[in-house]
């Protein structure tokens, strides 16, 4: 199960109600917020454990199912373009067949999300190129590593998919 932890603003925009007291492995938990980039609404996802960022657009108010689907498709495409083994991606996505909506619960992840969204305009033509650039920023909470490097490392270990 993948948990999407929506901010209050996004929860309101998506017109959804969170599930209370839900737990999953940090590798399967993502904090999600809404923000404006290049004068358009975008949704940013930040992985709790690795701080990997995924940004999507084209989601309108109340389209929670479309948000889930587009997130999974963008994540798959991005990881493939980063050279992650397809079987590892399939294993990760298999854990995401059930996607649960919950509230944010980690101020450190929210702080990283704020760092990721500090710019309101950019000149990237391709979203994947934007993600490649973003996921090479180092972050203190992950011992000054690059999020994509850490994600590639941790996605290989099946123990990262359990809460124990």
Coordinates of C-alpha atoms in Angstrom, one line a residue:
X1 CA 0.0 0.0 0.0
X2 CA 1.3 3.5 -0.9
X3 CA 0.2 6.4 1.3
X4 CA -0.2 9.8 -0.2
X5 CA -0.1 12.3 2.7
X6 CA -1.9 15.4 1.3
X7 CA -1.6 18.9 2.8
X8 CA -4.8 20.7 4.0
X9 CA -4.8 22.9 0.8
X10 CA -4.6 19.9 -1.5
X11 CA -7.1 17.9 0.6
X12 CA -9.6 20.7 0.1
X13 CA -8.8 21.0 -3.6
X14 CA -9.2 17.3 -4.2
X15 CA -12.4 17.3 -2.1
X16 CA -11.4 14.1 -0.3
X17 CA -11.4 12.9 3.3
X18 CA -8.2 11.3 4.8
X19 CA -7.9 7.9 6.3
X20 CA -6.8 8.2 10.0
X21 CA -4.0 6.2 11.6
X22 CA -2.6 4.5 8.6
X23 CA 0.9 3.2 8.6
X24 CA 3.3 2.0 5.9
X25 CA 7.0 1.8 5.2
X26 CA 8.6 5.2 4.7
X27 CA 9.7 4.1 1.2
X28 CA 6.0 3.8 0.3
X29 CA 4.9 7.1 1.9
X30 CA 4.7 10.3 0.0
X31 CA 3.9 13.9 1.1
X32 CA 1.9 15.8 -1.5
X33 CA 1.1 19.5 -2.0
X34 CA -0.3 21.8 -4.6
X35 CA 1.7 24.8 -6.0
X36 CA 1.9 27.0 -9.0
X37 CA 4.8 26.6 -11.5
X38 CA 4.9 28.6 -14.7
X39 CA 1.5 30.0 -13.9
X40 CA -0.1 26.5 -13.9
X41 CA -1.3 24.3 -11.0
X42 CA 1.1 21.4 -10.3
X43 CA 1.2 18.7 -7.7
X44 CA 4.4 17.8 -6.0
X45 CA 5.1 14.5 -4.3
X46 CA 8.1 14.0 -2.0
X47 CA 9.0 10.5 -0.7
X48 CA 9.3 10.4 3.1
X49 CA 12.4 8.2 3.2
X50 CA 14.5 9.3 0.2
X51 CA 13.1 12.8 -0.5
X52 CA 12.7 11.9 -4.2
X53 CA 10.4 14.5 -5.8
X54 CA 7.8 13.9 -8.5
X55 CA 5.9 16.7 -10.1
X56 CA 2.7 16.4 -12.2
X57 CA 0.3 18.8 -13.8
X58 CA -3.0 18.5 -15.6
X59 CA -5.0 17.6 -12.5
X60 CA -8.2 19.6 -11.8
X61 CA -10.1 20.1 -8.6
X62 CA -11.7 16.9 -7.4
X63 CA -9.8 14.5 -9.7
X64 CA -8.2 12.3 -6.9
X65 CA -8.3 9.1 -9.0
X66 CA -6.6 10.9 -11.9
X67 CA -4.0 12.2 -9.5
X68 CA -3.2 8.7 -8.2
X69 CA -3.0 7.3 -11.8
X70 CA -0.8 10.1 -13.2
X71 CA 1.5 9.9 -10.2
X72 CA 2.1 6.2 -10.7
X73 CA 2.7 6.7 -14.5
X74 CA 5.0 9.6 -14.0
X75 CA 7.0 7.8 -11.3
X76 CA 7.4 4.7 -13.6
X77 CA 8.5 6.9 -16.6
X78 CA 10.9 8.9 -14.5
X79 CA 12.5 5.8 -12.8
X80 CA 12.9 4.1 -16.2
X81 CA 14.6 7.2 -17.6
X82 CA 16.9 7.2 -14.6
X83 CA 18.0 3.7 -15.5
X84 CA 16.2 1.8 -12.6
X85 CA 15.7 -1.9 -13.4
X86 CA 12.1 -2.4 -14.7
X87 CA 11.6 -5.4 -12.4
X88 CA 12.4 -3.2 -9.3
X89 CA 10.0 -0.6 -10.6
X90 CA 7.3 -3.3 -11.1
X91 CA 7.9 -4.5 -7.5
X92 CA 7.5 -1.0 -6.1
X93 CA 4.4 -0.3 -8.1
X94 CA 2.9 -3.6 -7.2
X95 CA 3.0 -2.4 -3.6
X96 CA 1.0 0.7 -4.8
X97 CA -2.0 -1.2 -6.2
X98 CA -3.8 0.2 -3.2
X99 CA -3.3 4.0 -2.7
X100 CA -4.5 5.5 0.6
X101 CA -5.0 9.2 1.2
X102 CA -4.0 10.5 4.6
X103 CA -2.8 13.7 6.4
X104 CA 0.7 15.0 6.5
X105 CA 2.7 13.8 9.6
X106 CA 6.3 14.8 9.1
X107 CA 7.5 18.4 9.3
X108 CA 11.0 17.5 8.0
X109 CA 9.4 16.2 4.7
X110 CA 7.3 19.3 4.5
X111 CA 10.5 21.4 4.8
X112 CA 12.1 19.4 2.0
X113 CA 9.0 20.0 -0.1
X114 CA 9.2 23.7 0.5
X115 CA 12.9 23.5 -0.8
X116 CA 11.8 21.6 -3.9
X117 CA 9.1 24.2 -4.7
X118 CA 11.1 27.4 -4.1
X119 CA 11.0 28.3 -7.8
X120 CA 7.8 29.4 -9.4
X121 CA 9.1 29.5 -13.0
X122 CA 11.5 27.5 -14.9
X123 CA 12.5 26.8 -18.5
X124 CA 12.5 23.0 -18.6
X125 CA 10.7 21.8 -21.7
X126 CA 10.4 18.2 -20.4
X127 CA 9.1 17.4 -16.9
X128 CA 11.5 14.4 -16.7
X129 CA 14.4 16.8 -17.2
X130 CA 13.0 18.9 -14.4
X131 CA 12.8 15.9 -12.1
X132 CA 16.3 14.8 -13.0
X133 CA 17.6 18.2 -12.0
X134 CA 15.5 18.4 -8.8
X135 CA 16.5 14.9 -7.6
X136 CA 20.1 15.7 -7.7
X137 CA 19.9 18.3 -5.0
X138 CA 21.4 17.2 -1.8
X139 CA 19.4 17.3 1.4
X140 CA 20.5 17.3 5.0
X141 CA 17.8 14.8 6.3
X142 CA 19.2 12.1 4.0
X143 CA 22.9 12.7 5.0
X144 CA 23.6 15.0 2.1
X145 CA 22.9 12.4 -0.5
X146 CA 21.0 12.9 -3.8
X147 CA 17.4 11.6 -3.6
X148 CA 17.6 9.5 -6.8
X149 CA 20.8 7.8 -5.7
X150 CA 19.2 6.9 -2.3
X151 CA 16.0 5.8 -3.9
X152 CA 17.8 3.5 -6.3
X153 CA 19.7 2.0 -3.4
X154 CA 16.7 1.4 -1.2
X155 CA 14.3 0.2 -3.8
X156 CA 16.4 -3.0 -4.1
X157 CA 16.0 -4.1 -0.5
X158 CA 12.6 -5.9 0.2
X159 CA 12.9 -5.0 3.9
X160 CA 12.2 -1.3 3.0
X161 CA 8.6 -2.4 2.0
X162 CA 7.6 -3.4 5.5
X163 CA 6.9 -1.3 8.6
X164 CA 8.8 -3.6 11.0

